mmCIF file with all atom_site columns, N, CA and C in Angstrom:
data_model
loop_
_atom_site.group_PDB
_atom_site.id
_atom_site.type_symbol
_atom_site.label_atom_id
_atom_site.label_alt_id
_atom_site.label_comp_id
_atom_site.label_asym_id
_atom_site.label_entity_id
_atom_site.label_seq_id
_atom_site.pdbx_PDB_ins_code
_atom_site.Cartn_x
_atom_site.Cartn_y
_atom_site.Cartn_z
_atom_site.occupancy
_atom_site.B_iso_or_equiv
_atom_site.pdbx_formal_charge
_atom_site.auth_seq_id
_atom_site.auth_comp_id
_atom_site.auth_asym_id
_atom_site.auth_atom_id
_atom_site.pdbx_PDB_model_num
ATOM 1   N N  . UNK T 1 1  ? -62.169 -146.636 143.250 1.00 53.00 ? 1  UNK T N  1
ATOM 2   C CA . UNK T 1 1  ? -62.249 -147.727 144.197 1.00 53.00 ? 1  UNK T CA 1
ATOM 3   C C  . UNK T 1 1  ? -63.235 -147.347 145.295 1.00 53.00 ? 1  UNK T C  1
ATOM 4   N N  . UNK T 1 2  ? -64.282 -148.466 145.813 1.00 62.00 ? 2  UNK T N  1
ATOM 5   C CA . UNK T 1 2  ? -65.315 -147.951 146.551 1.00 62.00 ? 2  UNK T CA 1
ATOM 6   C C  . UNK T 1 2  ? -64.809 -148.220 147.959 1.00 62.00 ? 2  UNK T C  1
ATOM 7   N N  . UNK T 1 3  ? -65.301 -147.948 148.868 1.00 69.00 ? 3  UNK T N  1
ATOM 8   C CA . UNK T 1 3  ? -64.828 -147.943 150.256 1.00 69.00 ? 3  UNK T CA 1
ATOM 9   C C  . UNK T 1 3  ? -65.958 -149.299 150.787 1.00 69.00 ? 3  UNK T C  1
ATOM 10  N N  . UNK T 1 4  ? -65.223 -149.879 151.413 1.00 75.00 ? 4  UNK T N  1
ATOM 11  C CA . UNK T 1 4  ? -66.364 -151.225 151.939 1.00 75.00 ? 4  UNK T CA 1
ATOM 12  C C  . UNK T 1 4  ? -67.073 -150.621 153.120 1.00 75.00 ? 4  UNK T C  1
ATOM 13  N N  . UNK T 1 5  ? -68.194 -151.028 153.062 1.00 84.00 ? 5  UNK T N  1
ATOM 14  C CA . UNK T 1 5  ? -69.091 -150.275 154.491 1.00 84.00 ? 5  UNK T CA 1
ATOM 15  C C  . UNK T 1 5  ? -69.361 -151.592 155.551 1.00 84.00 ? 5  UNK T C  1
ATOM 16  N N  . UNK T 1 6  ? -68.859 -150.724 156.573 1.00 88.00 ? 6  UNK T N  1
ATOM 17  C CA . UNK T 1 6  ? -68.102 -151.978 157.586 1.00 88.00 ? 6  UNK T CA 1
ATOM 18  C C  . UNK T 1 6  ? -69.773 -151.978 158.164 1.00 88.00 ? 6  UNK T C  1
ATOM 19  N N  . UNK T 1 7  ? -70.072 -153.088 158.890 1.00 89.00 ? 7  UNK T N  1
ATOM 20  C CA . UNK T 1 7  ? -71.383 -153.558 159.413 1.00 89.00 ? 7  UNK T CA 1
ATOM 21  C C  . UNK T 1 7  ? -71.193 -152.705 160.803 1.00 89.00 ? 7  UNK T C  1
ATOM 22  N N  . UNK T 1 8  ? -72.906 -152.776 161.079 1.00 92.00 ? 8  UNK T N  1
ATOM 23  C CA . UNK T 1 8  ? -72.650 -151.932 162.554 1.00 92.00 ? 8  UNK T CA 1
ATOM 24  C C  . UNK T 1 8  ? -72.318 -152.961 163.722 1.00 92.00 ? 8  UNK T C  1
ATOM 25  N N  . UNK T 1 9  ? -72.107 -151.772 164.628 1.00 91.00 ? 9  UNK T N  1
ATOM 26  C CA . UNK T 1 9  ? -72.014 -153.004 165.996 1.00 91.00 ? 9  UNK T CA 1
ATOM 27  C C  . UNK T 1 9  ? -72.545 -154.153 166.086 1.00 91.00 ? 9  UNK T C  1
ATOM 28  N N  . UNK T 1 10 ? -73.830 -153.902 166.300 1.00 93.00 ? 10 UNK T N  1
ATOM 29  C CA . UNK T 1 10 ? -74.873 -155.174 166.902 1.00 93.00 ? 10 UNK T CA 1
ATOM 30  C C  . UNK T 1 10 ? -74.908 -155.874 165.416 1.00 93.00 ? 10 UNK T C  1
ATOM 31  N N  . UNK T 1 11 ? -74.406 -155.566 164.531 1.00 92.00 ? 11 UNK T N  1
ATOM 32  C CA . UNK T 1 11 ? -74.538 -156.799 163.502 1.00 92.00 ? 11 UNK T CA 1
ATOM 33  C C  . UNK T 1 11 ? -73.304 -157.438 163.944 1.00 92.00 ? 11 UNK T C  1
ATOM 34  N N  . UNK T 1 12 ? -72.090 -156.936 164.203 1.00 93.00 ? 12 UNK T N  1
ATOM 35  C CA . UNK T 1 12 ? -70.544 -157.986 164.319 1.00 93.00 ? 12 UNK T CA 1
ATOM 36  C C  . UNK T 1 12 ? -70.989 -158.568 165.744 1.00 93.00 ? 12 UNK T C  1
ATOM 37  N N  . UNK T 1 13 ? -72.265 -157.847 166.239 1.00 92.00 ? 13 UNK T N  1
ATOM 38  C CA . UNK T 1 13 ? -71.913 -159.172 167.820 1.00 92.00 ? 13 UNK T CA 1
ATOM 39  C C  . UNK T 1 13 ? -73.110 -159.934 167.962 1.00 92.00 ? 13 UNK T C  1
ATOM 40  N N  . UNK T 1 14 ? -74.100 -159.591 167.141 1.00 92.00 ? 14 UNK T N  1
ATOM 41  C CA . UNK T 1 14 ? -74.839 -160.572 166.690 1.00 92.00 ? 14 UNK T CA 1
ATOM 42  C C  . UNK T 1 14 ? -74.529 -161.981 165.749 1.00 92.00 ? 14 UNK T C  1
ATOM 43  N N  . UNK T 1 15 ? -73.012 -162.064 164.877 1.00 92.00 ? 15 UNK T N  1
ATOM 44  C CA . UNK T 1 15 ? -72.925 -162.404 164.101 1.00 92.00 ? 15 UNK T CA 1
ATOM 45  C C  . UNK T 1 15 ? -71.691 -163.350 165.065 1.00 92.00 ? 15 UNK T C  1
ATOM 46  N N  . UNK T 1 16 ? -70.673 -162.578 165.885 1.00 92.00 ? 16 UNK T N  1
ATOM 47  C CA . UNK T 1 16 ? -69.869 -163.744 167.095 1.00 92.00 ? 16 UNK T CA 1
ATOM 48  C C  . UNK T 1 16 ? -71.006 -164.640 167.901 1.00 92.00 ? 16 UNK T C  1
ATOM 49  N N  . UNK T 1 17 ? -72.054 -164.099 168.333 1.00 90.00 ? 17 UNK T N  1
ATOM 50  C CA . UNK T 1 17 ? -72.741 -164.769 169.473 1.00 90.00 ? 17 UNK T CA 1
ATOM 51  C C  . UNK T 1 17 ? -73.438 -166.179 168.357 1.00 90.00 ? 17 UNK T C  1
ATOM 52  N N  . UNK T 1 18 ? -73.679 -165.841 167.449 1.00 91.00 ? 18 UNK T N  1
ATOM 53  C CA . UNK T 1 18 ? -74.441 -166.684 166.514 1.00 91.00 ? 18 UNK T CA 1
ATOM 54  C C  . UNK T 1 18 ? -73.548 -168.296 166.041 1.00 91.00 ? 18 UNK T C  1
ATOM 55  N N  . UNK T 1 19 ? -71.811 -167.559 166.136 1.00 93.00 ? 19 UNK T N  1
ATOM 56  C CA . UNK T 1 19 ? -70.927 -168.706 165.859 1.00 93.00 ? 19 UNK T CA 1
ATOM 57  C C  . UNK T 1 19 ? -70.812 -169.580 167.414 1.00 93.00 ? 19 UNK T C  1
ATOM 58  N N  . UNK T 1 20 ? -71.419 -168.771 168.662 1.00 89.00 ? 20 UNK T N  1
ATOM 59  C CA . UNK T 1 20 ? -70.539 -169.537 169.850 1.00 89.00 ? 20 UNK T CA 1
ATOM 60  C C  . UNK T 1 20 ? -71.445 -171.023 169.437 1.00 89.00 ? 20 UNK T C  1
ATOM 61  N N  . UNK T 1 21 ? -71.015 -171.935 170.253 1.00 85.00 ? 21 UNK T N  1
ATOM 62  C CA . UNK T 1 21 ? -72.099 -172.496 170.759 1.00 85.00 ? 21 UNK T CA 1
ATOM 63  C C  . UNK T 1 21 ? -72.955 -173.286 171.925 1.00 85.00 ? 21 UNK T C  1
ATOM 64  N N  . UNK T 1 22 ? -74.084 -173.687 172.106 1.00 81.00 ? 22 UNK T N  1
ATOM 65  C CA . UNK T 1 22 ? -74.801 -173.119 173.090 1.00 81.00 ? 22 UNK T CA 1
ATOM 66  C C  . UNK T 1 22 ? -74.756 -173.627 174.247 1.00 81.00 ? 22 UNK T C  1
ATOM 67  N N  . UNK T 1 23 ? -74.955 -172.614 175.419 1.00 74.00 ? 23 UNK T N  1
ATOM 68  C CA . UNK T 1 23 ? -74.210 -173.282 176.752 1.00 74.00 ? 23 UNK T CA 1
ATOM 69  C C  . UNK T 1 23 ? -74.671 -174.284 177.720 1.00 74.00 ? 23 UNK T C  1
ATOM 70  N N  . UNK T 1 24 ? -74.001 -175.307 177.903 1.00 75.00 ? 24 UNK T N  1
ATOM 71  C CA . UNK T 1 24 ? -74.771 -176.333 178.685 1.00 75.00 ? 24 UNK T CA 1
ATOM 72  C C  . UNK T 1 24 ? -75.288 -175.927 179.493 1.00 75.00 ? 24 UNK T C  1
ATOM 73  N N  . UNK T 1 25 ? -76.125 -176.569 180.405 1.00 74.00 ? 25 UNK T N  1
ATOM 74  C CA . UNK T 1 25 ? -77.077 -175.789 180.958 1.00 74.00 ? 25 UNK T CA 1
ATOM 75  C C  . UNK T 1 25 ? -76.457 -176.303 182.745 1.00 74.00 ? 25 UNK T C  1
ATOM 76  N N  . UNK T 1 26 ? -76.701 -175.629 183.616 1.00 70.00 ? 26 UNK T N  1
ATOM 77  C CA . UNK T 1 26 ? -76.279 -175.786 184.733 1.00 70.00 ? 26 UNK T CA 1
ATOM 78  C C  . UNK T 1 26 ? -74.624 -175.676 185.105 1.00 70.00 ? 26 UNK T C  1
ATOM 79  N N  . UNK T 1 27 ? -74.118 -175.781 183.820 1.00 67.00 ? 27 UNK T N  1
ATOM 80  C CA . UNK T 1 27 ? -72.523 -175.015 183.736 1.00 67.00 ? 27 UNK T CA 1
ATOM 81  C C  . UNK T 1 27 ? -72.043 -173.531 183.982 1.00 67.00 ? 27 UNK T C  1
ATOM 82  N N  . UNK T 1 28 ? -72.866 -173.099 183.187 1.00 65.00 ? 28 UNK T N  1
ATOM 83  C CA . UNK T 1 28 ? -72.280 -171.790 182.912 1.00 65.00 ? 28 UNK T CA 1
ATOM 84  C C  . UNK T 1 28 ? -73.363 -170.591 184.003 1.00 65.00 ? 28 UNK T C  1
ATOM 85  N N  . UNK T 1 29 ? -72.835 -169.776 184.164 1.00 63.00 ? 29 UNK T N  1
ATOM 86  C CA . UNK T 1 29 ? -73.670 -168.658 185.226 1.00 63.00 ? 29 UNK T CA 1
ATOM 87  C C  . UNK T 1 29 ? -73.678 -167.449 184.303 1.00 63.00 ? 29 UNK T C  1
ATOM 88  N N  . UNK T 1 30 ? -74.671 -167.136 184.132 1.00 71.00 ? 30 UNK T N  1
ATOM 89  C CA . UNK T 1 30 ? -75.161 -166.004 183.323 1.00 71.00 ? 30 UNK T CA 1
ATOM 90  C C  . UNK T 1 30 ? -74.155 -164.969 183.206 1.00 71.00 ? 30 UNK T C  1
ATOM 91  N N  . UNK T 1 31 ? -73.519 -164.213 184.368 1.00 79.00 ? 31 UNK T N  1
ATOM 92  C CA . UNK T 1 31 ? -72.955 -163.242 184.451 1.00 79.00 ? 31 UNK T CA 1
ATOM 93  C C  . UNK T 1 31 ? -71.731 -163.445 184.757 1.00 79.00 ? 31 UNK T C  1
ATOM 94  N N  . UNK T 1 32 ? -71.034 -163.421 184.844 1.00 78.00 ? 32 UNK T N  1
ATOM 95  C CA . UNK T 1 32 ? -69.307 -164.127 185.233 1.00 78.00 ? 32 UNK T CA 1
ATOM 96  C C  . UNK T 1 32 ? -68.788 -163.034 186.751 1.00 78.00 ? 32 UNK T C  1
ATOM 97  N N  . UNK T 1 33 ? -68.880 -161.686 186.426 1.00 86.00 ? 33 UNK T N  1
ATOM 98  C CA . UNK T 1 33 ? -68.866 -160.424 187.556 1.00 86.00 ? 33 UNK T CA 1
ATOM 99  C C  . UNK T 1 33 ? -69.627 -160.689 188.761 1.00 86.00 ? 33 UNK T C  1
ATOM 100 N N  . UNK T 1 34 ? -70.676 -161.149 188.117 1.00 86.00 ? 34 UNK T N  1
ATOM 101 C CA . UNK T 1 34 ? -72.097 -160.996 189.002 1.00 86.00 ? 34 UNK T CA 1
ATOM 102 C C  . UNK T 1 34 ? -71.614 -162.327 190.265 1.00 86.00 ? 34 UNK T C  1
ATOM 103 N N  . UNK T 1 35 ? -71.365 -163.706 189.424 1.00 85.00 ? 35 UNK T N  1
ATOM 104 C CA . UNK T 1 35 ? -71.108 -164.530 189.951 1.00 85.00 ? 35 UNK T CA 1
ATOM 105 C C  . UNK T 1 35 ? -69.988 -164.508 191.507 1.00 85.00 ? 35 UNK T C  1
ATOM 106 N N  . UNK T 1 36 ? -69.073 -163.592 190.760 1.00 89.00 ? 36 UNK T N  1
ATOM 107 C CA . UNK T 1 36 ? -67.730 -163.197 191.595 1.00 89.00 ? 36 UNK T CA 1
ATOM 108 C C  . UNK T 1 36 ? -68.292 -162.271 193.204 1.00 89.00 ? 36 UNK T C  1
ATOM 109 N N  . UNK T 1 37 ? -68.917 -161.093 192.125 1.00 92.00 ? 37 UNK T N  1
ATOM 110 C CA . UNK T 1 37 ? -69.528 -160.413 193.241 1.00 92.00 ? 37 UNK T CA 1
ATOM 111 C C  . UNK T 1 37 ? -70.666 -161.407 194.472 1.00 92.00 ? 37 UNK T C  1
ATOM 112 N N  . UNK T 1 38 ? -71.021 -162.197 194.235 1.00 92.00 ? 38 UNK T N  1
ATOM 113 C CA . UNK T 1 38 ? -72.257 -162.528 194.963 1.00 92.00 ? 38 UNK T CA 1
ATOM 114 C C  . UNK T 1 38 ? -71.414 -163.247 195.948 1.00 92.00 ? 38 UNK T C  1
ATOM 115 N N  . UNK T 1 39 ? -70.260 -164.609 195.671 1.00 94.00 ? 39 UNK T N  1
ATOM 116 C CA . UNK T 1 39 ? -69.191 -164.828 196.147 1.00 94.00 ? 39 UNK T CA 1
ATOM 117 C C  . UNK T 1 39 ? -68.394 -164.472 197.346 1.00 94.00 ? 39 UNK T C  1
ATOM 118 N N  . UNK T 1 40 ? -68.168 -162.881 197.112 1.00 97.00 ? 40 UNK T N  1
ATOM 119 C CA . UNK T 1 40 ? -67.212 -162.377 197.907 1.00 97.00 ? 40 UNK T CA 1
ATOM 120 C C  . UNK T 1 40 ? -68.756 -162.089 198.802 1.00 97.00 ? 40 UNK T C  1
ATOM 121 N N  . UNK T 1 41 ? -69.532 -161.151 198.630 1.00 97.00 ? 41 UNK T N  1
ATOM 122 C CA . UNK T 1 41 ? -70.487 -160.606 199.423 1.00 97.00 ? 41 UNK T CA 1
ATOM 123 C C  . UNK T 1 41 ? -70.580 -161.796 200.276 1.00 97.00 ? 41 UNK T C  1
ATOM 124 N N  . UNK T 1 42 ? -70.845 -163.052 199.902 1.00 97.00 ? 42 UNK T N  1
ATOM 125 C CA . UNK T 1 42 ? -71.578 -164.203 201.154 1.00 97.00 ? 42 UNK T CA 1
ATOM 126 C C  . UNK T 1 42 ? -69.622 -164.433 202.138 1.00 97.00 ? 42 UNK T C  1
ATOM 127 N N  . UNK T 1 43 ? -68.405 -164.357 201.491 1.00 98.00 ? 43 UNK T N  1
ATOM 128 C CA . UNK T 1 43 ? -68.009 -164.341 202.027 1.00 98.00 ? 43 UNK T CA 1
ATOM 129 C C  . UNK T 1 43 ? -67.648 -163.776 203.340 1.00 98.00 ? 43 UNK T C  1
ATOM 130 N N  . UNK T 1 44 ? -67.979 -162.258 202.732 1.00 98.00 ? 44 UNK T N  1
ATOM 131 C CA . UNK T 1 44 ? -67.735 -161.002 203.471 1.00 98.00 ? 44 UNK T CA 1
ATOM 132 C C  . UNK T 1 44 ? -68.710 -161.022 204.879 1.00 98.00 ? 44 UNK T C  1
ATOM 133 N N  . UNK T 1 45 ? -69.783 -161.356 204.742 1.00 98.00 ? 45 UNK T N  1
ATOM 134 C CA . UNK T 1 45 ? -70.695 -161.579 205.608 1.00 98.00 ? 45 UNK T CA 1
ATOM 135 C C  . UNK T 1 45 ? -70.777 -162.602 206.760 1.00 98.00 ? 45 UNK T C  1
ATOM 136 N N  . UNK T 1 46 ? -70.051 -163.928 206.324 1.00 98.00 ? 46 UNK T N  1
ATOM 137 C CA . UNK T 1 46 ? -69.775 -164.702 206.815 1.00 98.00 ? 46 UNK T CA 1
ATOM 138 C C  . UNK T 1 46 ? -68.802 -164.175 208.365 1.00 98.00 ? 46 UNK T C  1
ATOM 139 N N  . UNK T 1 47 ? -67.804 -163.715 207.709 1.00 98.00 ? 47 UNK T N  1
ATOM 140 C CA . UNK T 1 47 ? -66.459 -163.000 208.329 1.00 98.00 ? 47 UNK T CA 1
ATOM 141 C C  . UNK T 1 47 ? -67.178 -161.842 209.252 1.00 98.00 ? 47 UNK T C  1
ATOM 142 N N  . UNK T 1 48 ? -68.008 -161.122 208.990 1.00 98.00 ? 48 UNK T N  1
ATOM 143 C CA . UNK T 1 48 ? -68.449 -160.476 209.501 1.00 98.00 ? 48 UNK T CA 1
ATOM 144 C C  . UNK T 1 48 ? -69.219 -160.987 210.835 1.00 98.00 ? 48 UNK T C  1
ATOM 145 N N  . UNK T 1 49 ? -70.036 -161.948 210.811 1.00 98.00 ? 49 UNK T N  1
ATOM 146 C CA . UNK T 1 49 ? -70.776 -162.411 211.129 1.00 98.00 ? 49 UNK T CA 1
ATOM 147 C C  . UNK T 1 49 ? -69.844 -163.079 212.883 1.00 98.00 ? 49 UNK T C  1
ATOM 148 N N  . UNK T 1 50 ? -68.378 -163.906 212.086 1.00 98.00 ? 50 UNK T N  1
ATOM 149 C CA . UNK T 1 50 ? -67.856 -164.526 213.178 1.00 98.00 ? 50 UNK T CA 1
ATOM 150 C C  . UNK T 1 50 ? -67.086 -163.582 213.840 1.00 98.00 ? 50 UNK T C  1
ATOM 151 N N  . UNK T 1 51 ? -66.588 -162.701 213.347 1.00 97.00 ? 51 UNK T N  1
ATOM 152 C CA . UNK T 1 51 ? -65.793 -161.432 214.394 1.00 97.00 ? 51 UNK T CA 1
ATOM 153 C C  . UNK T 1 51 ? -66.747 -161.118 215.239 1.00 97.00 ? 51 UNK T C  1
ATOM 154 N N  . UNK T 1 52 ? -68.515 -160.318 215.173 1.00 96.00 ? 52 UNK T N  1
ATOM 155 C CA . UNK T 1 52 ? -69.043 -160.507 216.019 1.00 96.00 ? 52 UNK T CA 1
ATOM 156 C C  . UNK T 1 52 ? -69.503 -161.285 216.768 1.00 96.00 ? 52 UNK T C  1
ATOM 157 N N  . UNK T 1 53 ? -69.173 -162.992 216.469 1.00 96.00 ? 53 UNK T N  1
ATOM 158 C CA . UNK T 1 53 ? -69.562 -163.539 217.654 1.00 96.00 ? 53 UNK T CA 1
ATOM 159 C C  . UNK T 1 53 ? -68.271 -163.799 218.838 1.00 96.00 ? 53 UNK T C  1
ATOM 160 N N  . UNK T 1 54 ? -67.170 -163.447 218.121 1.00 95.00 ? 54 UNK T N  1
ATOM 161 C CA . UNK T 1 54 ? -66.035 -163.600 218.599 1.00 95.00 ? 54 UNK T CA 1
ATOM 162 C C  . UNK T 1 54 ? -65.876 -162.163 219.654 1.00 95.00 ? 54 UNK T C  1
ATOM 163 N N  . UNK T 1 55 ? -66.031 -161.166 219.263 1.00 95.00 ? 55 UNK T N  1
ATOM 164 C CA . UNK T 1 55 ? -66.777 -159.967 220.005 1.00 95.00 ? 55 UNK T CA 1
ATOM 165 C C  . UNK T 1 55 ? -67.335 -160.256 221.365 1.00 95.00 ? 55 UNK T C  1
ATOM 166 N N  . UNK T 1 56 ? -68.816 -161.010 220.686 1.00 94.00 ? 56 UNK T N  1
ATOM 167 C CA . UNK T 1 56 ? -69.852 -161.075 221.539 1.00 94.00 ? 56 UNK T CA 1
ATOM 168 C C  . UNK T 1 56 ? -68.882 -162.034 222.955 1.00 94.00 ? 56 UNK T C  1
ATOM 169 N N  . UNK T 1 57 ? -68.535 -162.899 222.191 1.00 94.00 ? 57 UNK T N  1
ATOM 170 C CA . UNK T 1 57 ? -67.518 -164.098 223.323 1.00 94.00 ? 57 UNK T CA 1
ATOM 171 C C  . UNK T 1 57 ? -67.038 -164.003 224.519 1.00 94.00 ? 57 UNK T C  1
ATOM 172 N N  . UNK T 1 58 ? -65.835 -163.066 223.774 1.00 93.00 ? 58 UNK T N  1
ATOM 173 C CA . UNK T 1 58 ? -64.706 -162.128 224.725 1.00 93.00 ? 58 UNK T CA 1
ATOM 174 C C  . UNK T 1 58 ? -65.518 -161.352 225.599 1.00 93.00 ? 58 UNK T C  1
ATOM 175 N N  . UNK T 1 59 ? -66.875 -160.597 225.635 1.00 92.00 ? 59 UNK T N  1
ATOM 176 C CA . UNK T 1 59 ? -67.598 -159.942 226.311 1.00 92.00 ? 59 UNK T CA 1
ATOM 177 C C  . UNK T 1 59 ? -68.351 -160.434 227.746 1.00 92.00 ? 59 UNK T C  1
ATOM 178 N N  . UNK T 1 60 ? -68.519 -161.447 227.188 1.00 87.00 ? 60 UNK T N  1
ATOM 179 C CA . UNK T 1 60 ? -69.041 -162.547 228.561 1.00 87.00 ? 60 UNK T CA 1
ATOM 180 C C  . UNK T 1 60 ? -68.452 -162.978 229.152 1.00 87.00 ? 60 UNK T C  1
ATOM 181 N N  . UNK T 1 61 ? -66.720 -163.164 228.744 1.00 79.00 ? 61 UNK T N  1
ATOM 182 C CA . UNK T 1 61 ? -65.565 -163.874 229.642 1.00 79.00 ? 61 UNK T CA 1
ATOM 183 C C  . UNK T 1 61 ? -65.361 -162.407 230.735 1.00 79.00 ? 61 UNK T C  1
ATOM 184 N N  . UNK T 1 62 ? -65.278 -161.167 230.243 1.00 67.00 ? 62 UNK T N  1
ATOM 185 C CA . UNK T 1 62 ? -64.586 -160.876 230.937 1.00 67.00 ? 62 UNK T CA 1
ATOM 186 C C  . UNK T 1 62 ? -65.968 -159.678 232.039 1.00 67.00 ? 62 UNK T C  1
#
């Protein structure tokens, strides 16, 4: 009995990506992580941004 020779990687994910199908356009965001990350960063900055003016505020009152 012969042993089946399993395909390599990039053939089984060449061969899923080939069944998806294809992504509407202006839907989907390339990176899904990337998306998340960019997200929090503008959040983070934001927040950042108003503590120092809230900072700056309190500084002139007193």
């Amino acid at each position: 009995m012969e042993r089946q020779k399993r395909k390599s990687l990039e053939e089984r994910i060449a061969d899923r990506q080939a069944q998806r199908p294809p992504l509407k356009e202006g839907k989907h965001f390339e990176h899904g992580p990337a998306k998340w990350m960019f997200v929090a960063l503008m959040v983070f900055i934001v927040l950042i941004h108003l503590v120092g003016l809230i900072i700056v505020m309190m500084m002139e009152k007193a």
